[in-house]
PDB file of C-alpha atoms in Angstrom:
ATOM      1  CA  UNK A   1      -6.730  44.826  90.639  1.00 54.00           C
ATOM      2  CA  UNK A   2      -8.371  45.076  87.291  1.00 48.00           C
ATOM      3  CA  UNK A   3      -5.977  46.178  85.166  1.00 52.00           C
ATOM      4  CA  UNK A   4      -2.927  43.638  87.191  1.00 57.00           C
ATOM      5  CA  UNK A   5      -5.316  41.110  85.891  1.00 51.00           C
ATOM      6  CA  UNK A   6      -5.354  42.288  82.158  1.00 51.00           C
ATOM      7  CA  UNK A   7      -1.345  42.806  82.336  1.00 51.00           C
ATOM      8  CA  UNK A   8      -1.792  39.047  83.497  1.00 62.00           C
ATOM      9  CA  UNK A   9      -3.785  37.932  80.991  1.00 61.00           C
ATOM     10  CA  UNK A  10      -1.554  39.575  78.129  1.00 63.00           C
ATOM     11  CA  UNK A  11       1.543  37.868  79.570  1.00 65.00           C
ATOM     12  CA  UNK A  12      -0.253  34.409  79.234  1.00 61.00           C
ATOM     13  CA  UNK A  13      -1.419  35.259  75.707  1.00 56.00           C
ATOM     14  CA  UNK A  14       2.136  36.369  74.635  1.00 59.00           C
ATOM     15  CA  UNK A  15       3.503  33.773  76.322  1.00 65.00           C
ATOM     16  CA  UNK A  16       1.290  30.783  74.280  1.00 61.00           C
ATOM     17  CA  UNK A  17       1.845  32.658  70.968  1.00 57.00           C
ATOM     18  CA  UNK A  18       5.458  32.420  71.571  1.00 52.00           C
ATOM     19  CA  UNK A  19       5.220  28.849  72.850  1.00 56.00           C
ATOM     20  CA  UNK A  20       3.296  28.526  69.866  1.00 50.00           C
ATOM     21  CA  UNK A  21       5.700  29.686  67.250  1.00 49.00           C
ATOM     22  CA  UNK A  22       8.730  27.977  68.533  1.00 54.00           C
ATOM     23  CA  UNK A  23       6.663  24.831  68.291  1.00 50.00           C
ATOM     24  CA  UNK A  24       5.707  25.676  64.855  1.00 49.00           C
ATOM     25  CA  UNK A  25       9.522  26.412  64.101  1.00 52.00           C
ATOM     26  CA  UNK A  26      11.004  23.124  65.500  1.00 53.00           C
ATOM     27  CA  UNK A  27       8.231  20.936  63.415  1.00 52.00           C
ATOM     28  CA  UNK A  28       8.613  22.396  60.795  1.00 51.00           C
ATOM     29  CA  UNK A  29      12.571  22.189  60.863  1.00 51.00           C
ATOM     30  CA  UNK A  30      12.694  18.741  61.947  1.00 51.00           C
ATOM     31  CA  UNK A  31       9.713  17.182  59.589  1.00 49.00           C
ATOM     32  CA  UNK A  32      10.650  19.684  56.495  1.00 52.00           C
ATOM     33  CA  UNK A  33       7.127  20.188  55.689  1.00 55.00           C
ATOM     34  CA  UNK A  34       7.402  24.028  55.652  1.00 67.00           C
ATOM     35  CA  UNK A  35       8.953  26.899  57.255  1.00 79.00           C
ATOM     36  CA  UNK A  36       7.695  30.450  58.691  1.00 79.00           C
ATOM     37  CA  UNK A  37      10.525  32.460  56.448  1.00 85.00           C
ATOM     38  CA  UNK A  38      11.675  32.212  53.234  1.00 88.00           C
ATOM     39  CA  UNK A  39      15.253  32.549  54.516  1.00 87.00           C
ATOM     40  CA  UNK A  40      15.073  29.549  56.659  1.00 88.00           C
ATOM     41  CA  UNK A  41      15.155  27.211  53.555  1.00 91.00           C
ATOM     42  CA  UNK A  42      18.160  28.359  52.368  1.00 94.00           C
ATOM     43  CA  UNK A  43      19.948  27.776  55.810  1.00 92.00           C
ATOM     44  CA  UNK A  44      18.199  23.664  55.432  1.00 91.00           C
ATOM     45  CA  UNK A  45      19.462  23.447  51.828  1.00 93.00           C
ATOM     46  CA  UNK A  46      23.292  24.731  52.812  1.00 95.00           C
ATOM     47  CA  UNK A  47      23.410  21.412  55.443  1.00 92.00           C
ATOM     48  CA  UNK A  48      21.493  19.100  53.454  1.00 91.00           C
ATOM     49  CA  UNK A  49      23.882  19.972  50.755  1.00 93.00           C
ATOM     50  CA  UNK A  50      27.397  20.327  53.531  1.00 94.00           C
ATOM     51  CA  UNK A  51      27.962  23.614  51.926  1.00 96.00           C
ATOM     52  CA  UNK A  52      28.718  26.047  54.883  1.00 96.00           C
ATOM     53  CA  UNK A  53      27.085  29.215  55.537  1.00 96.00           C
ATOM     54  CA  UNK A  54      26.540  30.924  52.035  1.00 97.00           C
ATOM     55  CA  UNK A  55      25.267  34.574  51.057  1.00 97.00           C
ATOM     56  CA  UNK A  56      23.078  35.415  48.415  1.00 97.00           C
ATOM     57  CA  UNK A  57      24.369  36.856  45.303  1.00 97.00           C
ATOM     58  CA  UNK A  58      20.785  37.272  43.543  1.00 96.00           C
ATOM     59  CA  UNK A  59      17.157  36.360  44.092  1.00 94.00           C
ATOM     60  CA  UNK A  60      14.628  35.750  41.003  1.00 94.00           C
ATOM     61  CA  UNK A  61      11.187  34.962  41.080  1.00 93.00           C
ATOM     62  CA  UNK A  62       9.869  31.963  38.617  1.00 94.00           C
ATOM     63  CA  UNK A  63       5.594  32.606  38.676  1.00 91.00           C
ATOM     64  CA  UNK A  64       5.435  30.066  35.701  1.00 89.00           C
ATOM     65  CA  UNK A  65       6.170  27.626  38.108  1.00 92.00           C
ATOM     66  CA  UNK A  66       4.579  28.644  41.246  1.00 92.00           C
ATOM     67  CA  UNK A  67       3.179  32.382  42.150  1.00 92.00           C
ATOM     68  CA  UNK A  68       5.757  31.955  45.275  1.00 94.00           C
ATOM     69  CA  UNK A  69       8.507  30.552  43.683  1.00 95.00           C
ATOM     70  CA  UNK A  70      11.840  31.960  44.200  1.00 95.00           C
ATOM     71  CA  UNK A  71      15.155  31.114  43.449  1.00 96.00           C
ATOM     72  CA  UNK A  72      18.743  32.013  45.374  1.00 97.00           C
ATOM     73  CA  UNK A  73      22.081  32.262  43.796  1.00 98.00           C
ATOM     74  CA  UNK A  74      24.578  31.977  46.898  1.00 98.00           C
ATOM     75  CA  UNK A  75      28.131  31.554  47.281  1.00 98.00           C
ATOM     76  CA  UNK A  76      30.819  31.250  49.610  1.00 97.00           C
ATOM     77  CA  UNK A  77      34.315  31.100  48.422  1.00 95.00           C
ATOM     78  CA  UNK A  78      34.492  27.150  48.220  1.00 97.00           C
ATOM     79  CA  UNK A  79      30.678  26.908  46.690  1.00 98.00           C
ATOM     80  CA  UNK A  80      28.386  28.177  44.159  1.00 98.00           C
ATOM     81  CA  UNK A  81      24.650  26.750  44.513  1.00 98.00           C
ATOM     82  CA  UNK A  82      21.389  27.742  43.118  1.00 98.00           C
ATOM     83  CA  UNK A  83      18.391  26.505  45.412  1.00 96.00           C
ATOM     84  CA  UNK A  84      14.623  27.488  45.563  1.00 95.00           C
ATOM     85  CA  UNK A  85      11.469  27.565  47.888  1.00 94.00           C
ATOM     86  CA  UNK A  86       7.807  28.329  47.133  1.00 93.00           C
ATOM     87  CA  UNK A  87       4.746  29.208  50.156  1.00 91.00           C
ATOM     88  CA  UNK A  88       2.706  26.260  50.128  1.00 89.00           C
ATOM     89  CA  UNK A  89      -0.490  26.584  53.070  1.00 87.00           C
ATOM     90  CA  UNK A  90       2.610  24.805  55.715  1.00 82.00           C
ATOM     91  CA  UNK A  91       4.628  27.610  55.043  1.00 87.00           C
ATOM     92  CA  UNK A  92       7.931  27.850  52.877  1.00 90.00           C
ATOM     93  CA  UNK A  93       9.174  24.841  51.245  1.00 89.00           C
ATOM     94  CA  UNK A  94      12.693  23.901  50.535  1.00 87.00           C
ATOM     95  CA  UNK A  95      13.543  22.567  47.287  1.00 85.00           C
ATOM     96  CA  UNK A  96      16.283  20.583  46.056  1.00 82.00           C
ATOM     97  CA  UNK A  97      19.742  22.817  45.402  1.00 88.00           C
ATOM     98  CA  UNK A  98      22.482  22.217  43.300  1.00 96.00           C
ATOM     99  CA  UNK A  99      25.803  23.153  44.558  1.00 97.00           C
ATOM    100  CA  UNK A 100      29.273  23.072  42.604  1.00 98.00           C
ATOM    101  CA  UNK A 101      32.734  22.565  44.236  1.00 98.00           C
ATOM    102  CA  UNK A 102      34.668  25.469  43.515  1.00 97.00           C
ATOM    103  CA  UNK A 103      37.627  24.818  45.734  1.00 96.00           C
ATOM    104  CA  UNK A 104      39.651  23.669  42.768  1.00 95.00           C
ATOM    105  CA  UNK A 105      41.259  25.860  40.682  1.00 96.00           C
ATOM    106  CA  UNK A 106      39.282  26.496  37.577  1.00 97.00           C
ATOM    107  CA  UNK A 107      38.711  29.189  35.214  1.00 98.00           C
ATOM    108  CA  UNK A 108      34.728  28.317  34.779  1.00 98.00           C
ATOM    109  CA  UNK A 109      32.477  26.329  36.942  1.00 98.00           C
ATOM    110  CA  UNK A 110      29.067  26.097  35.942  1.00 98.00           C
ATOM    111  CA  UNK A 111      26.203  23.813  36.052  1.00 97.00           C
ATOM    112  CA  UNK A 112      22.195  23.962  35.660  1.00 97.00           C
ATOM    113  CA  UNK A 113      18.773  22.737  36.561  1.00 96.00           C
ATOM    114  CA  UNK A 114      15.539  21.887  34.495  1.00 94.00           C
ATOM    115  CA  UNK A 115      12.442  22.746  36.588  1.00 93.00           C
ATOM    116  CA  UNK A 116       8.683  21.657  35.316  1.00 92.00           C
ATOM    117  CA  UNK A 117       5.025  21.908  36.321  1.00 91.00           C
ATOM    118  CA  UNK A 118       1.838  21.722  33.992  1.00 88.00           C
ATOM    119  CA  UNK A 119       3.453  21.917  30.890  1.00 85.00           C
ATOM    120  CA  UNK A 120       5.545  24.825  31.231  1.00 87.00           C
ATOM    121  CA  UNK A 121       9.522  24.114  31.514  1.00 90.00           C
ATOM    122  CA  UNK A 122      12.380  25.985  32.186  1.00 93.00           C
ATOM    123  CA  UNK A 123      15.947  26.067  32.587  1.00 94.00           C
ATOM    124  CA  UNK A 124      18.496  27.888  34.867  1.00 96.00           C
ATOM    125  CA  UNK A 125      22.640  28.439  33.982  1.00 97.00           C
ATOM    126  CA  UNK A 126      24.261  29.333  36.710  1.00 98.00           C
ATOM    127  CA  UNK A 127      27.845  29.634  37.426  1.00 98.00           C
ATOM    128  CA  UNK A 128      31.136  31.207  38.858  1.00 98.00           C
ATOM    129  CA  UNK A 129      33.937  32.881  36.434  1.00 97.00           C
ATOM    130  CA  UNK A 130      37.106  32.914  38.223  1.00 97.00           C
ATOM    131  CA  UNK A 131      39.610  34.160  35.038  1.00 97.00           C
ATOM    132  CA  UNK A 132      39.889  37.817  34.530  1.00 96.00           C
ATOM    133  CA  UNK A 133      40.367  36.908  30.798  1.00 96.00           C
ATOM    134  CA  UNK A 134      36.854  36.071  30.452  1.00 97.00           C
ATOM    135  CA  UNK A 135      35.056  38.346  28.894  1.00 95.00           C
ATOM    136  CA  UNK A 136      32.115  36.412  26.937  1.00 96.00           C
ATOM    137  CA  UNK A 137      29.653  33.300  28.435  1.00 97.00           C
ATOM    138  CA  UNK A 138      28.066  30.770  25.880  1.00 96.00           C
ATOM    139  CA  UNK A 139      25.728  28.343  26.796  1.00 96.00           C
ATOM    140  CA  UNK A 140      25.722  25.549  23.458  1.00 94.00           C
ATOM    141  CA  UNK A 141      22.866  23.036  23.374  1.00 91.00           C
ATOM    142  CA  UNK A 142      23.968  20.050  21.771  1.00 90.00           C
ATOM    143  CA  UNK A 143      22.484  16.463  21.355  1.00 85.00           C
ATOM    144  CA  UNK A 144      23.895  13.308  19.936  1.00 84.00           C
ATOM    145  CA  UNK A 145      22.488  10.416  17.305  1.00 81.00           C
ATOM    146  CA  UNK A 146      23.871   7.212  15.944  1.00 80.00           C
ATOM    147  CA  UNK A 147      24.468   6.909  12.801  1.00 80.00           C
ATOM    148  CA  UNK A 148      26.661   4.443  11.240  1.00 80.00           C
ATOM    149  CA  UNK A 149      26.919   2.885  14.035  1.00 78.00           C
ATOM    150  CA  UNK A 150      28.549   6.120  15.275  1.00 84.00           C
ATOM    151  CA  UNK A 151      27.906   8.833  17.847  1.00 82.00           C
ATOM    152  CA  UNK A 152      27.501  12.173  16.705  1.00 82.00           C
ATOM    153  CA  UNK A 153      26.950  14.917  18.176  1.00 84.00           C
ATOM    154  CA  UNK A 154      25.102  18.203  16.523  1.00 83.00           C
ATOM    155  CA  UNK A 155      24.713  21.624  17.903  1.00 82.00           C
ATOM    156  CA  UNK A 156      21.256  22.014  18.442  1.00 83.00           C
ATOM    157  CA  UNK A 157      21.024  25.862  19.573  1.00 88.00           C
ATOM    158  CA  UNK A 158      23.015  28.827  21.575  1.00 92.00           C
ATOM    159  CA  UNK A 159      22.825  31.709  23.327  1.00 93.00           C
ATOM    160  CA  UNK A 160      25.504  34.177  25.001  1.00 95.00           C
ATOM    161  CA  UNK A 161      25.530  35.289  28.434  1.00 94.00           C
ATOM    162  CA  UNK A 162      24.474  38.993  28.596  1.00 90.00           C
ATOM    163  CA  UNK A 163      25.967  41.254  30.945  1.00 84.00           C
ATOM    164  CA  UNK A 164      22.708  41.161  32.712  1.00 87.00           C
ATOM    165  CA  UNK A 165      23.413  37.591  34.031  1.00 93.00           C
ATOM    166  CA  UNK A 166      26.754  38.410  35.277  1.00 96.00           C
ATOM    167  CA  UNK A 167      26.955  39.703  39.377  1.00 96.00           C
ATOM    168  CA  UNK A 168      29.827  40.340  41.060  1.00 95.00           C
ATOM    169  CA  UNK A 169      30.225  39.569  44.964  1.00 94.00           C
ATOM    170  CA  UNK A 170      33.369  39.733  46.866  1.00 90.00           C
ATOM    171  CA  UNK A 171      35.388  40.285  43.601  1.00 91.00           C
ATOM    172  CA  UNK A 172      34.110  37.182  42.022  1.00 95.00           C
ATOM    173  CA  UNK A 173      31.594  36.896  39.139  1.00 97.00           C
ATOM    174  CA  UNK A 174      28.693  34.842  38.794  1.00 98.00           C
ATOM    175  CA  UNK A 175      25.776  34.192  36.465  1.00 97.00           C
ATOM    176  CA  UNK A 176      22.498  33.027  36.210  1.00 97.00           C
ATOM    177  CA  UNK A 177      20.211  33.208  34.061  1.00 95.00           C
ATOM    178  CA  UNK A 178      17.047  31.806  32.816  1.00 94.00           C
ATOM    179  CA  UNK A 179      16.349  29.929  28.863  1.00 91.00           C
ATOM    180  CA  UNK A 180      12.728  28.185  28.540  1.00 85.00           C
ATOM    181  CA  UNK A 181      13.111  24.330  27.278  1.00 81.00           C
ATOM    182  CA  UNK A 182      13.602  23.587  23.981  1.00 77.00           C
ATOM    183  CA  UNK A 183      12.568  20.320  21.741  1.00 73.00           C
ATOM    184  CA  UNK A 184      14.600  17.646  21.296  1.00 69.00           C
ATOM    185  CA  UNK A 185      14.809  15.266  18.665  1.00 64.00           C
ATOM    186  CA  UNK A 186      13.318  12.118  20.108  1.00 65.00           C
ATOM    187  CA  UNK A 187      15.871   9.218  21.654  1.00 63.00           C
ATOM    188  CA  UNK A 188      18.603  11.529  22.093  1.00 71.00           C
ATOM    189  CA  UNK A 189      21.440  12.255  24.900  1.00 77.00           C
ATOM    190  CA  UNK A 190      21.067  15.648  25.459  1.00 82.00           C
ATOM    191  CA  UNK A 191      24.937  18.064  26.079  1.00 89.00           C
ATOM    192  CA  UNK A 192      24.720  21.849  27.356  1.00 93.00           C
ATOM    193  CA  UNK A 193      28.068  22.641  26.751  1.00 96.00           C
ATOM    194  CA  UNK A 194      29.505  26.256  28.418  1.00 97.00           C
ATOM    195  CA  UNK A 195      31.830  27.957  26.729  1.00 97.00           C
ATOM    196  CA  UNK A 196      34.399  30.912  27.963  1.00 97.00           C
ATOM    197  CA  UNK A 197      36.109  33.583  25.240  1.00 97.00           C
ATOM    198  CA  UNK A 198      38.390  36.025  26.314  1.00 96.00           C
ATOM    199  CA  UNK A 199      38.463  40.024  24.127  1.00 94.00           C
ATOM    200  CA  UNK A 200      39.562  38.759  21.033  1.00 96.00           C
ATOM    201  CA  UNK A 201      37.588  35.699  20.794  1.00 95.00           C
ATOM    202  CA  UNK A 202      39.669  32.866  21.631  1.00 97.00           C
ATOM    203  CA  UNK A 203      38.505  30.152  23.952  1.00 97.00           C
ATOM    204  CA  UNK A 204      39.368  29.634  27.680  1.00 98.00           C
ATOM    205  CA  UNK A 205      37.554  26.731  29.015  1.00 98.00           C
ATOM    206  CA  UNK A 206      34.695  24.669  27.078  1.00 97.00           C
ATOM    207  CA  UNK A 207      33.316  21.645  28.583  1.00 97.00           C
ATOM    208  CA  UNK A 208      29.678  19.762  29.206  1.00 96.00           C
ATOM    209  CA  UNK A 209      28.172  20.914  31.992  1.00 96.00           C
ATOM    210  CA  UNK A 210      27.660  17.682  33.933  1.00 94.00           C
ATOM    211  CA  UNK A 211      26.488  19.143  37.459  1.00 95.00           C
ATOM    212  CA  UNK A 212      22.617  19.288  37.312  1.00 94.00           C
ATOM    213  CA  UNK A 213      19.369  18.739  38.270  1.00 93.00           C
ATOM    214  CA  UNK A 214      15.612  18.271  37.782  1.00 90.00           C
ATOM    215  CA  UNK A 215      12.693  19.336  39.044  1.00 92.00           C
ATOM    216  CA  UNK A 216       9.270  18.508  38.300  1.00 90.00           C
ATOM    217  CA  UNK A 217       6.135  20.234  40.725  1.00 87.00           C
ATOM    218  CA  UNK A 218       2.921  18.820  40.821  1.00 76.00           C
TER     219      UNK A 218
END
């Protein structure tokens, strides 16, 4: 009789723990103010965003801006989009993703996203490469003043693309990777430009990358 009532009382305890959790779960989906696994966030980013299912090409950590905070490259094969949670004491919190269309044909889409907190900045490239002839990424920094009544624009600073950033999935290649901020001259539009070379150095798409974002954490 003894132990029928301990099997009893375990039954009722598992039973209001799970109760419990799946009451956690639905609040949390339905109010967005944090969720049990990291996982989940990405799933609440893809239909904020009308993506589809995607799968994750690469995680990286960020702990300038948050000891939690992680980042996901995923893809499917009409979208590439970067998105990011952090553990706050609700659980995990979705951030805002970016997402580019890459249902047109293309040889380069790329885009990126300026993320803040306390003084410390970074930025994210991220991208899909779908020409074989590309062989070399360059990200070009480039700002534009009037003068003469003019717009000019200047090249501010560069950097290439190591192989390092590059991942391939499904037999297409993406990149991400990660540049701190940079000053600006005051009063200034502001152009990251990509850039795509094949072997020998000629170019095979160049254009500002107009798809981005900001973040800025409190």
């Amino acid at each position: 009789m003894k132990q029928t009532k301990v099997y009893s009382r375990r039954r009722t305890a598992l039973r209001r723990i799970a109760i419990a959790a799946i009451a956690y779960l639905l609040i949390t989906r339905s109010l967005t103010v944090g969720m049990f696994l990291p996982g989940q966030t990405l799933r609440y980013t893809e239909e904020r965003e009308g993506t589809g299912w995607t799968s994750i090409v690469t995680r990286k950590w960020e702990p300038e801006l948050h000891k939690t905070h992680m980042l996901y490259l995923s893809e499917n094969e009409k979208v590439t989009m970067l998105s990011s949670t952090y553990l706050t004491i609700y659980g995990w919190m979705p951030d805002v993703g970016l997402a580019l269309d890459c249902s047109q044909d293309s040889p380069l889409f790329a885009g990126w996203w300026g993320m803040s907190r306390n003084g410390q900045s970074v930025r994210y490239y991220f991208g899909r490469v779908d020409d074989p002839e590309i062989s070399r990424l360059r990200i070009r920094l480039e700002y534009e003043t009037w003068e003469n009544e003019t717009a000019q624009r200047h090249e501010g600073t560069s950097f290439a693309l190591p192989d390092s950033a590059w991942t391939e999935k499904d037999g297409r290649r993406y990149f991400l990777i990660r540049e701190p901020e940079i000053e600006w001259p005051e009063e200034t539009r502001k152009f990251p430009v990509a850039a795509a070379y094949d072997a020998f150095g000629n170019i095979i798409a160049e254009f500002d990358m107009e798809n981005y974002s900001f973040s800025s954490y409190g």
